[in-house]
Amino acid sequence: MQLAGQPQAPNIIIRGSGSSLAAASVQERLESQYEAFSEDSFVCVGDIVPTDMQEGFLRGHGTQVVDGQLMATVCGRVERINKLVSVRPLRNRYSAELGDVVVGRVTDVAGKRWIVDLNARQEATLQLSSVNLPGGVQRRRTAEDELNMRSVFEEGDLISAEVQALHQDGSVSLHTRSLKYGKLAGGQLVTVPANLIKRQKHHFNTLPDMGVDVILGCNGMVWVAPNAPPPALGADGEPEQAPPRPPATREQRAAVCRMAGALRALAALYFPIFQATLVDAYQARKPGLVDAA
Amino acid sequence: MEFVSPEGLRIDGRRPQELRALQCKFGVLSCCDGSALFQAGNTKVFAAVYGPRVADIRGQALHDRALIKCEYAHAAFSTGAARRRRGRSRKSTELAALVRGALEQTILVELLPRAQVEVCIQVLFADGGVTAACINAAMLAVADAGIPVRDMVAACGAGHLEAMPLLDLNHTEAATGGLEVCVALHPALDRVVLLQADAKASVDTLEAVTTLALQGCKAAAGAMREALLQHVRSLAARRGAI
């Protein structure tokens, strides 16, 4: 995450860029937050996780059993759900959950499926049978569809998709069987740590005040694009395939860049990313820096 | 040359059983999954971890465990001696293999089948105890990347000079060519991961020096644990509970 040469919002100091009075005050306020967490809620690797003298406990992620005691295998926060004890690290690679909205890049077209890079432990696959065909027809995929796969997604395309299935070895299957998923174009991709993205009901955020759409992929890849026009309704009342977007205006591009800058600032500070923090960070910028004529 | 003064102080003013000042920083590099800077006195080592991710070379991926790769380099200005040639030398290959061996015993590789974890180590300043500093830096970077490990691995060196075991030799002390031992330890499991000695020594000497190095490992592990906890708390305070 680099912010060099980009305008920064006031009162937001990028970690490691030297200390100033403002940085000191931010740091001070953060230090006072430490007390909010109880002392034993964090563990380091090799620490014994306190199980509160419980008779039975269930070993969750981030723990191992050594001599009948629960030992942490990652540094992080202890989470207890009934008897299940797990340690969740504060920073790690994306691990997929069912139903996650993700943004990824197509790296390969293999027979009947696309290989998608999600910045996860393993690559993701998108089966030909789990995409909508152009035109929205519902039918069995033929050998001809297989030959025309590059007309749907090509190598290097950015797509938004949903996690359909998880496999034993950490790889995932995706699907794009909805009009809101599919190829992304005419915007900017910002990659942030996946741990910062808050899982929510809606990951497709439309911010009309700023004129941008933000797709917060759970894997830490965030897509920022100018507002899309509302989908036109077809003859049968069903929304049609979105028409190609008109080229973005100068104002729209400026708004997209500002939103991307806000995202990078949040990531550099390791602040959580969801709609409210995004709007705050966007509005906290210094006026006249980005949109100078 | 006198390495321990009559007052019992070494050339850099330490006691025989004293570690140099340790400093750990995290998140020092932005393009990787985890990174750390480990400093022991003047010795300064960067480590960056990439992964777990899909193996670069598909044929190398192991179906039941993770592949660990390790790369070692030192900056041209890191030692006093002029660098003879660029690229890998026998020394750097050996160091990379040592660190990889320690990490393979530490990381829970069987939890990450078909994946690859790459550790890149860069020495900025070599003032003795480089092997130990590399292992410690790699451990901190692995922990920063959230990769599951069996236990913390902490390493420390010790030597034998003037009929006395000395902890954590600096470059001047190590350059005498006497016995120097490097030990890496899993402190909670109480298991030795690495034991390396480059010179001949009597059993009693080796025993004394190794025991001292093991104590040094435990002290270093304590310092690393404190630094990691502090780092995790600071990240949690920034991010909040989400």
Coordinates of C-alpha atoms in Angstrom, one line a residue:
Chain A
M1 CA 0.0 0.0 0.0
Q2 CA 1.8 3.2 -1.1
L3 CA 0.6 6.7 -0.7
A4 CA 3.7 8.5 -1.8
G5 CA 2.9 11.4 -4.0
Q6 CA -0.8 11.2 -3.3
P7 CA -2.7 13.8 -1.4
Q8 CA -3.5 12.7 2.1
A9 CA -6.5 13.5 4.2
P10 CA -5.9 15.9 7.1
N11 CA -5.4 14.3 10.5
I12 CA -4.6 11.0 8.9
I13 CA -1.0 10.2 9.2
I14 CA 0.4 7.2 7.4
R15 CA 2.1 4.6 9.6
G16 CA 5.8 4.8 9.3
S17 CA 6.0 8.1 7.5
G18 CA 7.7 9.9 10.4
S19 CA 6.1 11.2 13.5
S20 CA 4.3 14.5 13.9
L21 CA 2.1 16.0 16.5
A22 CA -1.0 14.7 14.7
A23 CA 0.6 11.2 14.5
A24 CA 1.4 11.3 18.2
S25 CA -2.2 12.2 19.1
V26 CA -3.5 9.4 16.9
Q27 CA -1.0 7.0 18.5
E28 CA -2.0 8.2 22.0
R29 CA -5.7 7.7 21.3
L30 CA -5.0 4.2 20.0
E31 CA -2.9 3.3 23.0
S32 CA -5.8 4.2 25.2
Q33 CA -7.9 1.7 23.2
Y34 CA -5.6 -1.1 24.3
E35 CA -7.2 -1.2 27.7
A36 CA -10.6 -1.9 26.1
F37 CA -9.3 -5.4 25.5
S38 CA -8.9 -7.6 28.5
E39 CA -5.3 -8.8 29.1
D40 CA -5.8 -12.5 28.2
S41 CA -7.8 -11.9 25.0
F42 CA -4.6 -11.9 23.0
V43 CA -2.1 -14.7 22.6
C44 CA 1.2 -15.2 20.9
V45 CA 2.3 -18.4 19.2
G46 CA 3.3 -21.0 21.7
D47 CA 1.1 -19.5 24.5
I48 CA -1.3 -21.7 26.4
V49 CA -4.8 -20.6 25.7
P50 CA -6.7 -20.3 28.9
T51 CA -9.7 -22.7 28.8
D52 CA -11.2 -21.5 32.1
M53 CA -10.7 -24.9 33.8
Q54 CA -13.4 -26.3 31.6
E55 CA -13.6 -30.1 31.5
G56 CA -14.0 -30.3 27.7
F57 CA -13.1 -27.9 25.0
L58 CA -13.2 -28.0 21.3
R59 CA -10.0 -27.2 19.4
G60 CA -10.7 -24.4 16.8
H61 CA -8.6 -22.8 14.2
G62 CA -5.3 -21.4 15.3
T63 CA -4.8 -23.9 18.1
Q64 CA -3.3 -27.3 18.7
V65 CA -3.4 -29.6 21.7
V66 CA -0.1 -30.3 23.5
D67 CA -0.2 -32.5 26.6
G68 CA -3.9 -31.9 27.0
Q69 CA -3.5 -28.2 26.9
L70 CA -4.6 -25.8 24.2
M71 CA -1.7 -24.0 22.6
A72 CA -1.9 -21.1 20.1
T73 CA -0.4 -21.6 16.7
V74 CA -0.9 -18.0 15.5
C75 CA -0.7 -14.6 17.2
G76 CA -4.2 -13.1 17.5
R77 CA -7.3 -12.8 19.5
V78 CA -8.9 -15.6 21.3
E79 CA -12.5 -16.3 20.3
R80 CA -14.8 -18.5 22.4
I81 CA -18.1 -19.9 21.2
N82 CA -19.5 -22.2 23.8
K83 CA -16.8 -24.9 24.1
L84 CA -15.1 -24.0 20.8
V85 CA -11.9 -22.1 21.4
S86 CA -10.1 -20.6 18.4
V87 CA -7.5 -17.9 17.8
R88 CA -8.0 -15.5 14.9
P89 CA -4.9 -13.8 13.5
L90 CA -5.1 -10.1 12.9
R91 CA -3.4 -10.4 9.5
N92 CA -3.4 -13.4 7.2
R93 CA -4.3 -14.4 3.7
Y94 CA -8.0 -14.5 2.7
S95 CA -9.7 -17.7 3.7
A96 CA -13.0 -18.0 1.9
E97 CA -16.4 -18.5 3.4
L98 CA -19.6 -19.7 1.7
G99 CA -21.5 -16.8 0.0
D100 CA -18.6 -14.3 0.1
V101 CA -18.7 -11.6 -2.6
V102 CA -15.2 -11.6 -4.1
V103 CA -13.3 -9.7 -6.7
G104 CA -10.7 -11.6 -8.6
R105 CA -8.5 -11.7 -11.7
V106 CA -8.8 -14.4 -14.3
T107 CA -5.4 -15.9 -14.8
D108 CA -6.1 -18.9 -17.0
V109 CA -8.8 -20.4 -19.2
A110 CA -8.7 -24.2 -18.7
G111 CA -11.1 -26.6 -20.3
K112 CA -14.7 -25.9 -19.0
R113 CA -13.4 -23.6 -16.3
W114 CA -11.6 -20.4 -15.6
I115 CA -8.9 -20.1 -13.0
V116 CA -9.3 -17.0 -10.9
D117 CA -6.7 -15.4 -8.6
L118 CA -8.2 -14.2 -5.3
N119 CA -5.0 -13.5 -3.3
A120 CA -5.9 -16.6 -1.3
R121 CA -4.0 -19.7 -0.3
Q122 CA -5.1 -21.5 -3.4
E123 CA -6.5 -20.4 -6.8
A124 CA -10.3 -20.3 -7.3
T125 CA -12.1 -22.0 -10.2
L126 CA -15.2 -20.7 -12.1
Q127 CA -16.9 -23.5 -13.9
L128 CA -18.4 -22.8 -17.3
S129 CA -21.7 -24.2 -16.0
S130 CA -21.8 -21.5 -13.2
V131 CA -21.8 -18.4 -15.4
N132 CA -24.6 -16.7 -17.2
L133 CA -24.3 -17.1 -20.9
P134 CA -24.4 -13.9 -22.9
G135 CA -28.0 -13.2 -23.8
G136 CA -29.2 -14.9 -20.6
V137 CA -30.3 -18.1 -22.3
Q138 CA -30.7 -21.2 -20.0
R139 CA -29.4 -24.3 -21.6
R140 CA -26.8 -27.1 -21.3
R141 CA -23.3 -25.9 -22.1
T142 CA -22.1 -27.4 -25.4
A143 CA -18.6 -28.0 -26.8
E144 CA -19.1 -24.8 -28.8
D145 CA -19.6 -22.8 -25.6
E146 CA -16.4 -24.3 -24.4
L147 CA -14.6 -23.0 -27.5
N148 CA -16.1 -19.5 -27.0
M149 CA -15.2 -19.2 -23.3
R150 CA -12.8 -16.3 -24.1
S151 CA -15.8 -14.3 -25.3
V152 CA -17.1 -14.4 -21.7
F153 CA -13.9 -13.9 -19.6
E154 CA -10.4 -13.6 -20.9
E155 CA -7.1 -13.9 -19.1
G156 CA -6.4 -10.7 -17.2
D157 CA -10.1 -9.8 -16.8
L158 CA -11.3 -8.6 -13.4
I159 CA -14.5 -10.2 -12.3
S160 CA -16.8 -10.1 -9.3
A161 CA -18.2 -13.4 -8.2
E162 CA -19.7 -15.3 -5.2
V163 CA -18.1 -18.2 -3.4
Q164 CA -20.2 -21.3 -4.2
A165 CA -18.3 -24.1 -2.6
L166 CA -15.2 -24.7 -0.5
H167 CA -12.8 -27.6 -1.0
Q168 CA -10.7 -29.6 1.4
D169 CA -7.3 -28.1 0.2
G170 CA -8.4 -24.5 0.5
S171 CA -9.4 -23.9 -3.1
V172 CA -12.8 -22.5 -3.8
S173 CA -15.5 -22.7 -6.6
L174 CA -17.1 -19.4 -7.7
H175 CA -20.3 -18.6 -9.5
T176 CA -21.5 -15.5 -11.4
R177 CA -25.1 -16.6 -11.9
S178 CA -26.6 -13.2 -11.2
L179 CA -26.6 -10.0 -13.2
K180 CA -24.7 -8.1 -10.4
Y181 CA -21.7 -10.4 -10.9
G182 CA -19.5 -10.5 -13.9
K183 CA -16.7 -8.6 -15.7
L184 CA -15.5 -5.3 -14.2
A185 CA -14.4 -2.5 -16.5
G186 CA -14.0 1.3 -16.4
G187 CA -12.8 1.7 -12.7
Q188 CA -10.0 1.1 -10.4
L189 CA -8.9 -1.9 -8.3
V190 CA -7.4 -1.3 -4.8
T191 CA -6.0 -4.2 -2.9
V192 CA -6.2 -4.0 0.9
P193 CA -5.6 -6.6 3.6
A194 CA -8.6 -9.0 3.5
N195 CA -8.9 -8.8 7.4
L196 CA -10.0 -5.2 7.1
I197 CA -13.1 -5.9 5.1
K198 CA -16.1 -6.3 7.3
R199 CA -18.5 -9.0 6.2
Q200 CA -21.9 -7.5 5.7
K201 CA -25.2 -8.0 4.0
H202 CA -24.3 -5.8 1.1
H203 CA -20.9 -5.7 -0.5
F204 CA -22.1 -3.7 -3.5
N205 CA -22.2 -0.2 -2.3
T206 CA -23.7 2.6 -4.4
L207 CA -22.7 6.0 -3.1
P208 CA -24.8 8.5 -5.1
D209 CA -23.4 11.5 -3.2
M210 CA -19.9 10.8 -4.5
G211 CA -21.0 9.3 -7.8
V212 CA -19.1 6.0 -7.2
D213 CA -19.9 2.3 -6.9
V214 CA -17.7 0.3 -4.6
I215 CA -17.5 -3.5 -4.5
L216 CA -15.9 -4.5 -1.3
G217 CA -14.6 -8.0 -2.2
C218 CA -14.2 -10.1 1.0
N219 CA -10.8 -11.2 -0.3
G220 CA -9.5 -7.6 0.1
M221 CA -9.7 -6.6 -3.6
V222 CA -11.9 -3.6 -3.8
W223 CA -13.4 -2.3 -7.1
V224 CA -14.2 1.4 -7.4
A225 CA -16.1 2.6 -10.5
P226 CA -18.3 5.5 -11.5
N227 CA -22.0 5.1 -10.7
A228 CA -23.7 2.7 -13.1
P229 CA -26.9 3.8 -14.8
P230 CA -29.9 1.9 -13.3
P231 CA -30.6 -1.4 -15.2
A232 CA -33.1 -1.1 -17.9
L233 CA -36.2 -3.3 -17.7
G234 CA -36.8 -5.6 -20.6
A235 CA -40.1 -6.4 -22.2
D236 CA -41.0 -9.0 -19.6
G237 CA -40.2 -6.8 -16.7
E238 CA -36.9 -8.6 -16.0
P239 CA -33.7 -6.5 -15.9
E240 CA -31.7 -6.8 -19.0
Q241 CA -27.9 -7.4 -19.4
A242 CA -26.3 -4.0 -18.6
P243 CA -25.5 -2.0 -21.7
P244 CA -21.8 -0.9 -22.1
R245 CA -21.0 2.1 -19.9
P246 CA -20.4 5.4 -21.5
P247 CA -16.8 6.7 -21.0
A248 CA -16.4 8.4 -17.6
T249 CA -16.3 12.1 -17.3
R250 CA -13.4 14.0 -15.7
E251 CA -15.5 14.5 -12.5
Q252 CA -16.3 10.8 -12.2
R253 CA -12.6 9.9 -12.7
A254 CA -11.6 12.4 -10.0
A255 CA -14.2 10.9 -7.6
V256 CA -13.0 7.4 -8.3
C257 CA -9.4 8.4 -7.6
R258 CA -10.4 10.1 -4.4
M259 CA -12.3 7.0 -3.2
A260 CA -9.3 4.8 -4.1
G261 CA -7.0 7.2 -2.1
A262 CA -9.4 7.0 0.8
L263 CA -9.2 3.2 0.7
R264 CA -5.4 3.2 0.6
A265 CA -5.3 5.6 3.6
L266 CA -7.6 3.3 5.6
A267 CA -5.6 0.3 4.7
A268 CA -2.3 2.0 5.6
L269 CA -3.7 2.9 9.0
Y270 CA -5.2 -0.6 9.4
F271 CA -8.7 0.8 9.9
P272 CA -11.7 -1.3 9.2
I273 CA -13.3 -0.8 5.7
F274 CA -17.1 -0.6 5.3
Q275 CA -19.4 2.0 3.9
A276 CA -19.4 4.3 6.9
T277 CA -15.6 4.5 7.2
L278 CA -15.2 4.8 3.5
V279 CA -17.6 7.9 3.4
D280 CA -15.7 9.4 6.4
A281 CA -12.3 8.9 4.9
Y282 CA -13.5 10.3 1.5
Q283 CA -14.9 13.4 3.2
A284 CA -11.8 13.9 5.4
R285 CA -9.6 15.0 2.5
K286 CA -8.2 18.4 2.0
P287 CA -10.4 20.3 -0.5
G288 CA -8.8 21.4 -3.7
L289 CA -6.0 18.9 -3.8
V290 CA -7.5 16.3 -6.2
D291 CA -10.0 18.2 -8.2
A292 CA -7.8 21.2 -9.1
A293 CA -8.6 22.1 -12.6
Chain B
M1 CA 43.8 -9.0 22.7
E2 CA 41.8 -9.0 25.9
F3 CA 38.1 -10.0 25.4
V4 CA 37.0 -10.0 29.0
S5 CA 38.4 -7.2 31.2
P6 CA 39.4 -7.9 34.8
E7 CA 36.2 -6.2 35.8
G8 CA 34.3 -8.8 33.8
L9 CA 33.2 -6.7 30.9
R10 CA 33.5 -7.5 27.3
I11 CA 34.8 -5.2 24.5
D12 CA 31.3 -3.7 23.9
G13 CA 30.7 -3.3 27.6
R14 CA 28.5 -6.3 28.1
R15 CA 28.7 -9.0 30.8
P16 CA 29.6 -12.5 29.6
Q17 CA 26.0 -13.6 29.9
E18 CA 24.3 -10.6 28.4
L19 CA 22.4 -10.3 25.1
R20 CA 22.6 -7.3 23.0
A21 CA 19.6 -4.9 22.8
L22 CA 16.9 -6.6 20.8
Q23 CA 14.5 -4.7 18.6
C24 CA 11.6 -6.1 16.5
K25 CA 9.5 -4.1 14.0
F26 CA 6.6 -5.4 12.0
G27 CA 4.9 -4.5 8.7
V28 CA 8.1 -2.8 7.5
L29 CA 7.5 -3.9 3.9
S30 CA 4.2 -3.4 2.1
C31 CA 4.2 -5.8 -0.8
C32 CA 4.3 -9.0 1.1
D33 CA 2.1 -11.0 3.4
G34 CA 4.2 -10.5 6.5
S35 CA 7.5 -8.7 7.2
A36 CA 9.7 -8.0 10.1
L37 CA 13.0 -6.2 11.0
F38 CA 15.0 -7.9 13.7
Q39 CA 17.9 -6.0 15.3
A40 CA 20.4 -7.4 17.8
G41 CA 22.8 -4.7 18.7
N42 CA 24.2 -3.6 15.3
T43 CA 23.1 -6.7 13.5
K44 CA 20.1 -5.8 11.4
V45 CA 18.0 -8.3 9.3
F46 CA 14.9 -7.8 7.2
A47 CA 12.6 -10.8 6.5
A48 CA 9.6 -10.9 4.1
V49 CA 7.1 -13.7 3.8
Y50 CA 5.1 -14.4 0.7
G51 CA 2.3 -16.9 1.0
P52 CA 0.8 -19.3 1.7
R53 CA 0.0 -19.2 -2.0
V54 CA -0.1 -21.4 -5.1
A55 CA 3.4 -22.8 -5.9
D56 CA 5.3 -20.9 -8.6
I57 CA 6.3 -24.1 -10.2
R58 CA 3.4 -26.4 -10.2
G59 CA 5.5 -29.5 -10.3
Q60 CA 7.2 -28.6 -7.0
A61 CA 4.0 -28.4 -5.1
L62 CA 3.6 -31.2 -2.5
H63 CA 0.1 -32.8 -2.3
D64 CA 0.2 -33.3 1.5
R65 CA 2.2 -30.3 2.8
A66 CA 3.4 -26.8 2.1
L67 CA 6.6 -26.1 0.2
I68 CA 8.9 -23.8 2.0
K69 CA 11.4 -21.7 0.0
C70 CA 14.0 -19.5 1.5
E71 CA 16.2 -16.9 0.0
Y72 CA 19.1 -15.2 1.6
A73 CA 21.0 -12.1 0.6
H74 CA 23.2 -9.6 2.3
A75 CA 23.7 -6.0 1.3
A76 CA 27.0 -5.0 -0.2
F77 CA 27.6 -2.7 2.7
S78 CA 26.6 -5.2 5.4
T79 CA 30.1 -6.4 6.2
G80 CA 33.5 -4.8 6.4
A81 CA 35.0 -7.0 3.8
A82 CA 34.7 -6.1 0.1
R83 CA 32.2 -8.4 -1.6
R84 CA 33.9 -10.7 -3.9
R85 CA 31.1 -11.5 -6.3
R86 CA 27.5 -11.0 -6.8
G87 CA 24.7 -13.5 -6.4
R88 CA 24.7 -16.6 -4.4
S89 CA 27.8 -17.9 -2.6
R90 CA 28.3 -21.1 -0.7
K91 CA 27.8 -19.1 2.5
S92 CA 24.5 -17.7 1.5
T93 CA 23.2 -21.1 0.2
E94 CA 24.1 -22.6 3.6
L95 CA 22.4 -19.9 5.6
A96 CA 19.3 -20.2 3.5
A97 CA 19.2 -23.9 4.0
L98 CA 19.6 -23.5 7.8
V99 CA 16.7 -21.1 8.0
R100 CA 14.6 -23.3 5.8
G101 CA 15.3 -26.3 8.0
A102 CA 14.3 -24.4 11.1
L103 CA 11.1 -23.1 9.4
E104 CA 10.1 -26.5 8.1
Q105 CA 10.1 -27.9 11.6
T106 CA 8.3 -24.8 12.9
I107 CA 5.5 -24.1 10.4
L108 CA 2.5 -26.5 10.4
V109 CA 3.2 -27.5 6.8
E110 CA 0.6 -30.3 6.8
L111 CA -2.2 -27.7 7.2
L112 CA -1.3 -26.0 4.0
P113 CA -1.3 -28.7 1.3
R114 CA -0.2 -27.7 -2.2
A115 CA 0.8 -24.2 -1.0
Q116 CA 4.1 -22.5 -1.0
V117 CA 5.6 -20.2 1.6
E118 CA 8.5 -18.1 0.5
V119 CA 10.8 -16.3 3.0
C120 CA 13.2 -13.7 1.7
I121 CA 15.9 -12.5 4.1
Q122 CA 18.1 -9.5 3.6
V123 CA 21.0 -8.7 6.0
L124 CA 21.6 -5.0 6.3
F125 CA 24.4 -5.1 8.8
A126 CA 26.3 -8.1 9.9
D127 CA 27.9 -7.7 13.3
G128 CA 28.0 -11.3 14.5
G129 CA 25.2 -13.7 15.2
V130 CA 23.8 -13.4 11.7
T131 CA 22.4 -17.0 11.6
A132 CA 20.5 -16.5 14.8
A133 CA 19.2 -13.0 13.7
C134 CA 18.0 -14.5 10.3
I135 CA 16.0 -17.2 12.1
N136 CA 14.5 -14.8 14.5
A137 CA 13.6 -12.3 11.7
A138 CA 12.1 -15.1 9.6
M139 CA 10.0 -16.3 12.6
L140 CA 8.7 -12.8 13.3
A141 CA 7.7 -12.3 9.6
V142 CA 6.0 -15.7 9.6
A143 CA 4.0 -14.8 12.7
D144 CA 3.1 -11.4 11.1
A145 CA 1.8 -13.2 8.1
G146 CA -0.5 -15.3 10.3
I147 CA 0.9 -18.6 9.2
P148 CA 0.2 -21.4 11.8
V149 CA 3.3 -22.6 13.6
R150 CA 4.0 -25.4 16.2
D151 CA 5.8 -23.0 18.5
M152 CA 7.9 -19.9 18.4
V153 CA 11.4 -20.5 17.2
A154 CA 14.1 -18.4 18.8
A155 CA 17.8 -18.6 18.0
C156 CA 20.8 -17.4 19.8
G157 CA 24.6 -17.8 19.5
A158 CA 27.3 -18.3 22.2
G159 CA 31.0 -18.7 22.1
H160 CA 34.0 -19.7 24.1
L161 CA 36.8 -17.1 24.7
E162 CA 39.4 -16.9 27.4
A163 CA 38.2 -20.1 29.0
M164 CA 34.8 -18.6 29.5
P165 CA 31.5 -19.1 27.7
L166 CA 30.2 -15.8 26.2
L167 CA 26.7 -15.2 25.1
D168 CA 25.8 -13.6 21.7
L169 CA 29.2 -12.9 20.2
N170 CA 29.6 -9.8 18.1
H171 CA 31.8 -9.7 15.0
T172 CA 35.1 -8.8 16.8
E173 CA 34.6 -11.7 19.2
A174 CA 33.5 -14.1 16.5
A175 CA 36.4 -13.2 14.2
T176 CA 38.9 -14.9 16.6
G177 CA 37.9 -18.3 15.1
G178 CA 37.2 -19.9 18.4
L179 CA 34.2 -22.1 19.1
E180 CA 30.9 -20.5 18.2
V181 CA 27.6 -22.3 18.6
C182 CA 24.2 -21.3 17.2
V183 CA 21.1 -22.8 18.7
A184 CA 17.5 -22.5 17.7
L185 CA 14.8 -23.6 20.2
H186 CA 11.1 -24.2 20.5
P187 CA 10.8 -22.7 24.0
A188 CA 7.3 -24.0 24.8
L189 CA 7.9 -27.5 23.5
D190 CA 11.4 -27.4 24.8
R191 CA 12.8 -28.8 21.6
V192 CA 16.1 -27.9 19.9
V193 CA 15.6 -27.2 16.3
L194 CA 19.1 -26.3 15.2
L195 CA 22.5 -26.8 16.7
Q196 CA 25.5 -25.7 14.8
A197 CA 29.2 -25.5 15.8
D198 CA 32.1 -24.6 13.5
A199 CA 35.1 -25.5 15.6
K200 CA 36.5 -28.4 17.6
A201 CA 35.8 -28.3 21.3
S202 CA 35.9 -30.5 24.3
V203 CA 32.6 -32.0 25.5
D204 CA 32.6 -29.9 28.7
T205 CA 33.2 -26.7 26.7
L206 CA 30.5 -27.6 24.2
E207 CA 28.1 -28.4 27.0
A208 CA 28.7 -25.1 28.8
V209 CA 28.4 -23.0 25.7
T210 CA 25.3 -24.8 24.4
T211 CA 23.6 -24.4 27.8
L212 CA 24.3 -20.7 27.8
A213 CA 23.0 -20.4 24.2
L214 CA 19.8 -22.2 25.2
Q215 CA 19.2 -19.7 28.0
G216 CA 19.9 -16.9 25.5
C217 CA 17.2 -18.5 23.2
K218 CA 14.7 -18.4 26.0
A219 CA 15.4 -14.7 26.7
A220 CA 15.2 -13.8 23.0
A221 CA 11.9 -15.7 22.7
G222 CA 10.5 -13.7 25.6
A223 CA 11.5 -10.4 23.9
M224 CA 10.0 -11.6 20.6
R225 CA 6.8 -12.7 22.3
E226 CA 6.4 -9.3 23.9
A227 CA 7.0 -7.5 20.6
L228 CA 4.5 -9.7 18.8
L229 CA 1.8 -9.2 21.4
Q230 CA 2.3 -5.5 21.3
H231 CA 2.0 -5.6 17.5
V232 CA -1.1 -7.7 17.6
R233 CA -2.7 -5.4 20.2
S234 CA -1.9 -2.3 18.2
L235 CA -3.4 -3.8 15.0
A236 CA -6.5 -4.9 17.0
A237 CA -6.9 -1.4 18.5
R238 CA -6.8 0.1 15.0
R239 CA -9.1 -2.3 13.3
G240 CA -11.5 -2.8 16.2
A241 CA -13.7 -5.9 16.4
I242 CA -15.2 -6.6 13.0

